[in-house]
Amino acid sequence: MMFFGKKKQDEVAKAIENRSDEEGQDYWSIVRRQFRRNRLAVWSLRFFYVIVFLAIFADFIANERPLYCNVDGETYFPVFRQYLVDLGMAQWDEKFVYKKWLEQDYESAIFPPITYSPTTKDYKNTKFVGPFDEQKIGKNNGWHYLGTDNLGQDVASGMIHGTRTAMLVGLIAMSIATLIGIFFGALSGYFGDDRLKVSRIRILLNSIAFILAIFYAFGVRSYAFGDALGEGRLFGQLGITFGIFAGIFAIANLLTIPLKRIPILGKRVVVTLDILIMRLIEVVNSIPILILILAIIAIIEKPSLVYVMVIIGIVSWTGIAKFIRAELLRVRRLEYIEAAQAFGYSEFRIIMRHAIPNALAPVLIAVAFGIASAILTESFLSFIGVGVPDDQVTWGSLLKLSRDKFSAWWLAIFPGMAIFITVTIFNLLGEGLTDALDPRQKQ
Amino acid sequence: MFQYIVKRILIFIPTFFLISLLIFGLSKMAPGDPVEVILKGGMQSGDTGQQEQLVSGEKAYAEKAKELGLDKPTFYFSFTSTAYPADLYKIQKAHHRELVGRLINQYGNSEQIMAYYNALRDFEFAIAGVPSQNADYTAKRTIRSTLNDLFLDYTDETIRFKQNTIKETIANDTTAFSGFSDEWKTVIAAYDAVPNNPSTYKLYIPTLRWYGFDNQYHTWMFGDYPWLSSVDSTDYKQVAVLSETILTKTPKRDEFTLTLRQLKSDSLAVRYQIDSIVEGINLDSMQLVLQDMRQEINEVSAGLASVNNEIDVLFAKRDTLSQNLVKFTGKGFLRGDFGISYMDNRPVATKIGEALYWTLLMNFFAILISYLISIPLGVKSATWKLQNRSTIDNINTTSLFVLYSLPSFWIGTILMVFLTTPEYGLDWFPSGGVQDLEIAQDKNAGFWTVLLDILHHMILPIFCITYGSLAFLSRQMRSSMLGVVRQDYIRTARAKGLSERKVIWKHAFRNSLFPIITLFSAVFPRALSGSIAIELIYTIPGMGTLVFTSIIARDWPVVFTIVMFAAILTMIGNLIADILYAVVDPRVSFK
């Protein structure tokens, strides 16, 4: 289903490119009015707020720790304190470490609506207890509203916290995809096949710099990089890599300044950037996304959600790049860009300050659809048990449990429902945005 | 037009090679040593510590690596630091290569490191040569396991610690190992030279090395089998004939062995009767029988010996012949040789062929049904919209959208849970698989029984992969119909006074079909990569299951082939879509 959506995106991208340049009214106010007319999309937006609320406040809705409690005459706010403990700024009292939260003797306590964390094992209600089955309720622990799994973990709590995972995957994967997509889309759209004129020496030195940067960033540090990948310390390594790249390119470009004076080296030639980048997009689009993701995950030894997010982001930027490219192919013909060029602003400044901000609107469409498919991909991966750690509770991993025990219908229904609703909301948002932003609709 | 197609096909070529490089790179980054995966238990024989086993294990490894072409350099060229020796790839085992690589990465002095590595290996062989009856068992185990660790350790601290362990074991040992202390000292000395003369600066000097065409990527893609001249095949044929002859002789040998065993046990029984002098038997006749039997045994064992002899001669002949043959890894992907699966040693083409059968069967029905339903449904829903029948139109569009958004792996699971077990009283469908075991094994089962059985198994999976595309196609059909109806020529047709039915079906319908037709091109790659989720849920041995299990098992030849085919089909599909656009819509032109 993911790949069927591409066709429509392509059409809208084409329409954007051909959009007439004189717009009567403020573009955004038209878009907003169009979007509001779509009742389904407006409702989806409200649902989206609810989901975001659940994701942010998951700890206050489903938690084995009380929100407030009074033990031995002392008052605690354990849910809040947990954040400090996680940050290393506080420590738990010994009595909380040695005794489980739900078995403490509280003088008074206020618990969250669901009194279980996703990984709390309720030993009295193990082996798939359904929501309507007889449940053994203790002094502090409440009802399992959506039943439990084999280990006695609460399904409702898992679903609330799964919301956070799903939102994080959608957000981070799409942020990565947006960054890559804007980078390539802007280059290919703004410069096209004819606008990028670069001196020979700059091309030469930059190519050399690219090869050297790859050597020093990956070749020399291949073992350090591989180990970091295996142990999950990816971001530090990525920072160093980025630093090396930036440094080498800076040196290369500084060197061009004096060398450019030599006539043969300084001669400017046209770089057909658009063709190159479109080829790259074609390559990425030619491989079925799911197979590509599985193949990349196969080379990682230690599964982690971070990798899943990064990989989904790396493979799903092409739609965004196409939108930005279409938008910039239009924007670059406009007069204010010419004016900016006449002022002698650098190309970089024109792209960053003048061209891209005007081209961002349609990216929202691709982002909305992209989040839907990222969430779908993540839940699918946890459903087949690939790439996501075993102890991570997600919607997909809950759905997977239903295959172990067919009589546990609550495991088949509820997590799948959550996936379905979330994906539908983002699809509806995407549809609403497509209709609202589609220039063809305005006549 | 023709020019355009040629241009597009020419553009395919670089894209194709880029994808192949991408997948090849991924496979090289994957952890694990394919040769060890194939040989599996075979490699552990070194652990028992006998020299012959160590040698034969390494020989088996080398042969397998050669057979798979994994003993070659990885790529046409390498771009690494000067510190790494050019022939690093010649170190056979992947983890040995990693040890040397990691040490070089630390100290940069490849000569000393190679000396240490070779000293370590020499020591391993020397230790393995100690006959087990002369050696203390515990000491031997300690030395062996510590040695194995030393082939993995690259930090100075652990290496020195392990070296000490071996040193002390040798020093405390009173059996055969006590004589090895000098040998071990040379290993330690070889290691000491490594951190003492570092040349880390070499790590930062890049070098480009050219390895030529005889490399792993080239072999995989183009093959190392000659392209133009065909290989003189007489020797190959002779080897094949010899193998065949050996195969024909073996049943005879087995028969002889069997008769021999039977005769021996019979004669034993007779002799027992004679010895125990059972009453009422004729001793003389028994003796005669025994004599006959002895003669027969002699004849049979002579026959067996001669057959065995023949077979041995044939084996020897075949071995000498095949030793002189040049062995080729394969003809390469481009010539239709996809290699051999690491998992079960079967040709990739066979595996894919078997899996493709089920996926194509499933997708054939799925595509057929979704097109058959979605086209009329899309037209009908467009007319509802045109006639302002908003209730039914709204219900229709909403339900189509819901169908489109339902994740197929959820619906698959739900149908599996509720409709395939007696748990909820709805045990209507079999739970997974493609055929009933009994019917599949029953050779007399009629065609219709088999077909019905397969259909019975296929209904749920086909439903799961159909509904999504059905909903999508219907929506597409509806919107394209609505787009066409707004055109001027439809207004003209209406103005002519044609009936609404005629306007829709005769004038609008054909033109609104175009987007639907072009979507067909997206169907090929989808069928190939299969619906992984559905095939996994219903345990159908199709492409989806195959690609999933191969990726998990890092069976790269299979993964390569499937991904390459998916990519080729996607590119062809895109081209066909573009051409179809031009064919059905004359306004589209290609520059």
PDB file of N, CA, C and O in Angstrom, chain A residues 6-47:
ATOM      1  N   LYS A   6       2.653   6.761  -4.025  1.00  0.00           N
ATOM      2  CA  LYS A   6       3.649   7.573  -4.712  1.00  0.00           C
ATOM      3  C   LYS A   6       3.109   8.238  -5.964  1.00  0.00           C
ATOM      4  O   LYS A   6       3.463   9.340  -6.307  1.00  0.00           O
ATOM      5  N   LYS A   7       2.226   7.530  -6.643  1.00  0.00           N
ATOM      6  CA  LYS A   7       1.696   8.003  -7.913  1.00  0.00           C
ATOM      7  C   LYS A   7       1.033   9.366  -7.731  1.00  0.00           C
ATOM      8  O   LYS A   7       1.278  10.305  -8.462  1.00  0.00           O
ATOM      9  N   LYS A   8       0.193   9.429  -6.701  1.00  0.00           N
ATOM     10  CA  LYS A   8      -0.543  10.665  -6.474  1.00  0.00           C
ATOM     11  C   LYS A   8       0.430  11.790  -6.122  1.00  0.00           C
ATOM     12  O   LYS A   8       0.282  12.913  -6.599  1.00  0.00           O
ATOM     13  N   GLN A   9       1.414  11.462  -5.296  1.00  0.00           N
ATOM     14  CA  GLN A   9       2.403  12.478  -4.930  1.00  0.00           C
ATOM     15  C   GLN A   9       3.079  13.040  -6.165  1.00  0.00           C
ATOM     16  O   GLN A   9       3.287  14.242  -6.286  1.00  0.00           O
ATOM     17  N   ASP A  10       3.405  12.151  -7.101  1.00  0.00           N
ATOM     18  CA  ASP A  10       4.061  12.598  -8.318  1.00  0.00           C
ATOM     19  C   ASP A  10       3.181  13.578  -9.073  1.00  0.00           C
ATOM     20  O   ASP A  10       3.649  14.588  -9.587  1.00  0.00           O
ATOM     21  N   GLU A  11       1.870  13.253  -9.139  1.00  0.00           N
ATOM     22  CA  GLU A  11       0.963  14.123  -9.880  1.00  0.00           C
ATOM     23  C   GLU A  11       0.909  15.505  -9.256  1.00  0.00           C
ATOM     24  O   GLU A  11       0.962  16.521  -9.948  1.00  0.00           O
ATOM     25  N   VAL A  12       0.785  15.517  -7.904  1.00  0.00           N
ATOM     26  CA  VAL A  12       0.712  16.816  -7.233  1.00  0.00           C
ATOM     27  C   VAL A  12       2.004  17.590  -7.456  1.00  0.00           C
ATOM     28  O   VAL A  12       1.993  18.792  -7.717  1.00  0.00           O
ATOM     29  N   ALA A  13       3.128  16.881  -7.412  1.00  0.00           N
ATOM     30  CA  ALA A  13       4.418  17.538  -7.620  1.00  0.00           C
ATOM     31  C   ALA A  13       4.457  18.203  -8.989  1.00  0.00           C
ATOM     32  O   ALA A  13       4.928  19.321  -9.142  1.00  0.00           O
ATOM     33  N   LYS A  14       3.910  17.514  -9.979  1.00  0.00           N
ATOM     34  CA  LYS A  14       3.902  18.050 -11.329  1.00  0.00           C
ATOM     35  C   LYS A  14       3.033  19.309 -11.387  1.00  0.00           C
ATOM     36  O   LYS A  14       3.399  20.313 -12.005  1.00  0.00           O
ATOM     37  N   ALA A  15       1.871  19.223 -10.713  1.00  0.00           N
ATOM     38  CA  ALA A  15       0.959  20.363 -10.729  1.00  0.00           C
ATOM     39  C   ALA A  15       1.598  21.579 -10.065  1.00  0.00           C
ATOM     40  O   ALA A  15       1.443  22.707 -10.518  1.00  0.00           O
ATOM     41  N   ILE A  16       2.339  21.324  -8.973  1.00  0.00           N
ATOM     42  CA  ILE A  16       3.007  22.426  -8.280  1.00  0.00           C
ATOM     43  C   ILE A  16       4.002  23.103  -9.218  1.00  0.00           C
ATOM     44  O   ILE A  16       4.072  24.326  -9.303  1.00  0.00           O
ATOM     45  N   GLU A  17       4.734  22.270  -9.973  1.00  0.00           N
ATOM     46  CA  GLU A  17       5.756  22.811 -10.857  1.00  0.00           C
ATOM     47  C   GLU A  17       5.128  23.734 -11.902  1.00  0.00           C
ATOM     48  O   GLU A  17       5.711  24.753 -12.275  1.00  0.00           O
ATOM     49  N   ASN A  18       3.928  23.372 -12.354  1.00  0.00           N
ATOM     50  CA  ASN A  18       3.304  24.151 -13.414  1.00  0.00           C
ATOM     51  C   ASN A  18       2.387  25.241 -12.889  1.00  0.00           C
ATOM     52  O   ASN A  18       1.691  25.882 -13.657  1.00  0.00           O
ATOM     53  N   ARG A  19       2.363  25.399 -11.567  1.00  0.00           N
ATOM     54  CA  ARG A  19       1.427  26.349 -10.976  1.00  0.00           C
ATOM     55  C   ARG A  19       1.711  27.759 -11.502  1.00  0.00           C
ATOM     56  O   ARG A  19       2.855  28.147 -11.708  1.00  0.00           O
ATOM     57  N   SER A  20       0.646  28.516 -11.706  1.00  0.00           N
ATOM     58  CA  SER A  20       0.851  29.872 -12.227  1.00  0.00           C
ATOM     59  C   SER A  20       1.494  30.730 -11.144  1.00  0.00           C
ATOM     60  O   SER A  20       1.279  30.517  -9.961  1.00  0.00           O
ATOM     61  N   ASP A  21       2.293  31.659 -11.562  1.00  0.00           N
ATOM     62  CA  ASP A  21       3.099  32.387 -10.593  1.00  0.00           C
ATOM     63  C   ASP A  21       2.369  33.533  -9.920  1.00  0.00           C
ATOM     64  O   ASP A  21       2.744  33.963  -8.849  1.00  0.00           O
ATOM     65  N   GLU A  22       1.330  34.021 -10.589  1.00  0.00           N
ATOM     66  CA  GLU A  22       0.615  35.118  -9.942  1.00  0.00           C
ATOM     67  C   GLU A  22      -0.510  34.549  -9.098  1.00  0.00           C
ATOM     68  O   GLU A  22      -1.459  33.963  -9.599  1.00  0.00           O
ATOM     69  N   GLU A  23      -0.403  34.722  -7.816  1.00  0.00           N
ATOM     70  CA  GLU A  23      -1.448  34.238  -6.929  1.00  0.00           C
ATOM     71  C   GLU A  23      -2.187  35.457  -6.425  1.00  0.00           C
ATOM     72  O   GLU A  23      -1.590  36.399  -5.923  1.00  0.00           O
ATOM     73  N   GLY A  24      -3.507  35.389  -6.525  1.00  0.00           N
ATOM     74  CA  GLY A  24      -4.306  36.534  -6.112  1.00  0.00           C
ATOM     75  C   GLY A  24      -4.197  36.800  -4.630  1.00  0.00           C
ATOM     76  O   GLY A  24      -3.837  37.896  -4.189  1.00  0.00           O
ATOM     77  N   GLN A  25      -4.470  35.740  -3.827  1.00  0.00           N
ATOM     78  CA  GLN A  25      -4.496  35.976  -2.391  1.00  0.00           C
ATOM     79  C   GLN A  25      -3.277  35.345  -1.732  1.00  0.00           C
ATOM     80  O   GLN A  25      -2.504  34.663  -2.360  1.00  0.00           O
ATOM     81  N   ASP A  26      -3.244  35.559  -0.477  1.00  0.00           N
ATOM     82  CA  ASP A  26      -2.209  34.916   0.321  1.00  0.00           C
ATOM     83  C   ASP A  26      -2.396  33.400   0.223  1.00  0.00           C
ATOM     84  O   ASP A  26      -3.466  32.881   0.520  1.00  0.00           O
ATOM     85  N   TYR A  27      -1.333  32.723  -0.187  1.00  0.00           N
ATOM     86  CA  TYR A  27      -1.409  31.287  -0.438  1.00  0.00           C
ATOM     87  C   TYR A  27      -1.869  30.515   0.794  1.00  0.00           C
ATOM     88  O   TYR A  27      -2.752  29.667   0.743  1.00  0.00           O
ATOM     89  N   TRP A  28      -1.291  30.884   1.941  1.00  0.00           N
ATOM     90  CA  TRP A  28      -1.571  30.107   3.142  1.00  0.00           C
ATOM     91  C   TRP A  28      -3.014  30.206   3.587  1.00  0.00           C
ATOM     92  O   TRP A  28      -3.582  29.254   4.101  1.00  0.00           O
ATOM     93  N   SER A  29      -3.617  31.391   3.393  1.00  0.00           N
ATOM     94  CA  SER A  29      -4.998  31.520   3.848  1.00  0.00           C
ATOM     95  C   SER A  29      -5.922  30.660   2.984  1.00  0.00           C
ATOM     96  O   SER A  29      -6.875  30.057   3.480  1.00  0.00           O
ATOM     97  N   ILE A  30      -5.597  30.545   1.690  1.00  0.00           N
ATOM     98  CA  ILE A  30      -6.387  29.653   0.837  1.00  0.00           C
ATOM     99  C   ILE A  30      -6.239  28.220   1.321  1.00  0.00           C
ATOM    100  O   ILE A  30      -7.224  27.488   1.478  1.00  0.00           O
ATOM    101  N   VAL A  31      -4.980  27.851   1.575  1.00  0.00           N
ATOM    102  CA  VAL A  31      -4.730  26.480   2.015  1.00  0.00           C
ATOM    103  C   VAL A  31      -5.513  26.177   3.286  1.00  0.00           C
ATOM    104  O   VAL A  31      -6.177  25.138   3.404  1.00  0.00           O
ATOM    105  N   ARG A  32      -5.449  27.121   4.222  1.00  0.00           N
ATOM    106  CA  ARG A  32      -6.123  26.884   5.487  1.00  0.00           C
ATOM    107  C   ARG A  32      -7.629  26.733   5.280  1.00  0.00           C
ATOM    108  O   ARG A  32      -8.267  25.850   5.837  1.00  0.00           O
ATOM    109  N   ARG A  33      -8.182  27.590   4.433  1.00  0.00           N
ATOM    110  CA  ARG A  33      -9.625  27.521   4.202  1.00  0.00           C
ATOM    111  C   ARG A  33      -9.995  26.189   3.541  1.00  0.00           C
ATOM    112  O   ARG A  33     -10.947  25.524   3.935  1.00  0.00           O
ATOM    113  N   GLN A  34      -9.188  25.800   2.568  1.00  0.00           N
ATOM    114  CA  GLN A  34      -9.450  24.525   1.896  1.00  0.00           C
ATOM    115  C   GLN A  34      -9.391  23.366   2.875  1.00  0.00           C
ATOM    116  O   GLN A  34     -10.196  22.446   2.823  1.00  0.00           O
ATOM    117  N   PHE A  35      -8.405  23.430   3.761  1.00  0.00           N
ATOM    118  CA  PHE A  35      -8.224  22.327   4.709  1.00  0.00           C
ATOM    119  C   PHE A  35      -9.401  22.255   5.668  1.00  0.00           C
ATOM    120  O   PHE A  35      -9.905  21.185   5.987  1.00  0.00           O
ATOM    121  N   ARG A  36      -9.870  23.429   6.131  1.00  0.00           N
ATOM    122  CA  ARG A  36     -10.971  23.436   7.094  1.00  0.00           C
ATOM    123  C   ARG A  36     -12.245  22.886   6.492  1.00  0.00           C
ATOM    124  O   ARG A  36     -13.088  22.369   7.197  1.00  0.00           O
ATOM    125  N   ARG A  37     -12.393  23.022   5.184  1.00  0.00           N
ATOM    126  CA  ARG A  37     -13.600  22.524   4.538  1.00  0.00           C
ATOM    127  C   ARG A  37     -13.688  21.000   4.616  1.00  0.00           C
ATOM    128  O   ARG A  37     -14.765  20.443   4.547  1.00  0.00           O
ATOM    129  N   ASN A  38     -12.525  20.382   4.726  1.00  0.00           N
ATOM    130  CA  ASN A  38     -12.487  18.922   4.747  1.00  0.00           C
ATOM    131  C   ASN A  38     -12.711  18.444   6.181  1.00  0.00           C
ATOM    132  O   ASN A  38     -11.814  18.481   7.016  1.00  0.00           O
ATOM    133  N   ARG A  39     -13.961  18.008   6.485  1.00  0.00           N
ATOM    134  CA  ARG A  39     -14.292  17.708   7.875  1.00  0.00           C
ATOM    135  C   ARG A  39     -13.489  16.531   8.406  1.00  0.00           C
ATOM    136  O   ARG A  39     -13.041  16.525   9.550  1.00  0.00           O
ATOM    137  N   LEU A  40     -13.300  15.526   7.533  1.00  0.00           N
ATOM    138  CA  LEU A  40     -12.538  14.351   7.975  1.00  0.00           C
ATOM    139  C   LEU A  40     -11.124  14.741   8.404  1.00  0.00           C
ATOM    140  O   LEU A  40     -10.614  14.293   9.433  1.00  0.00           O
ATOM    141  N   ALA A  41     -10.523  15.628   7.612  1.00  0.00           N
ATOM    142  CA  ALA A  41      -9.146  16.030   7.915  1.00  0.00           C
ATOM    143  C   ALA A  41      -9.104  16.808   9.219  1.00  0.00           C
ATOM    144  O   ALA A  41      -8.185  16.637  10.032  1.00  0.00           O
ATOM    145  N   VAL A  42     -10.110  17.653   9.448  1.00  0.00           N
ATOM    146  CA  VAL A  42     -10.125  18.424  10.681  1.00  0.00           C
ATOM    147  C   VAL A  42     -10.274  17.498  11.879  1.00  0.00           C
ATOM    148  O   VAL A  42      -9.578  17.645  12.894  1.00  0.00           O
ATOM    149  N   TRP A  43     -11.141  16.497  11.750  1.00  0.00           N
ATOM    150  CA  TRP A  43     -11.283  15.526  12.835  1.00  0.00           C
ATOM    151  C   TRP A  43      -9.998  14.742  13.059  1.00  0.00           C
ATOM    152  O   TRP A  43      -9.623  14.451  14.186  1.00  0.00           O
ATOM    153  N   SER A  44      -9.343  14.413  11.956  1.00  0.00           N
ATOM    154  CA  SER A  44      -8.077  13.683  12.100  1.00  0.00           C
ATOM    155  C   SER A  44      -7.078  14.514  12.879  1.00  0.00           C
ATOM    156  O   SER A  44      -6.340  14.002  13.715  1.00  0.00           O
ATOM    157  N   LEU A  45      -7.100  15.831  12.609  1.00  0.00           N
ATOM    158  CA  LEU A  45      -6.173  16.710  13.306  1.00  0.00           C
ATOM    159  C   LEU A  45      -6.458  16.677  14.802  1.00  0.00           C
ATOM    160  O   LEU A  45      -5.542  16.604  15.625  1.00  0.00           O
ATOM    161  N   ARG A  46      -7.756  16.662  15.173  1.00  0.00           N
ATOM    162  CA  ARG A  46      -8.085  16.607  16.603  1.00  0.00           C
ATOM    163  C   ARG A  46      -7.635  15.277  17.212  1.00  0.00           C
ATOM    164  O   ARG A  46      -7.072  15.241  18.299  1.00  0.00           O
ATOM    165  N   PHE A  47      -7.881  14.198  16.468  1.00  0.00           N
ATOM    166  CA  PHE A  47      -7.429  12.887  16.945  1.00  0.00           C
ATOM    167  C   PHE A  47      -5.911  12.874  17.124  1.00  0.00           C
ATOM    168  O   PHE A  47      -5.384  12.304  18.072  1.00  0.00           O
TER     169      PHE A  47
END
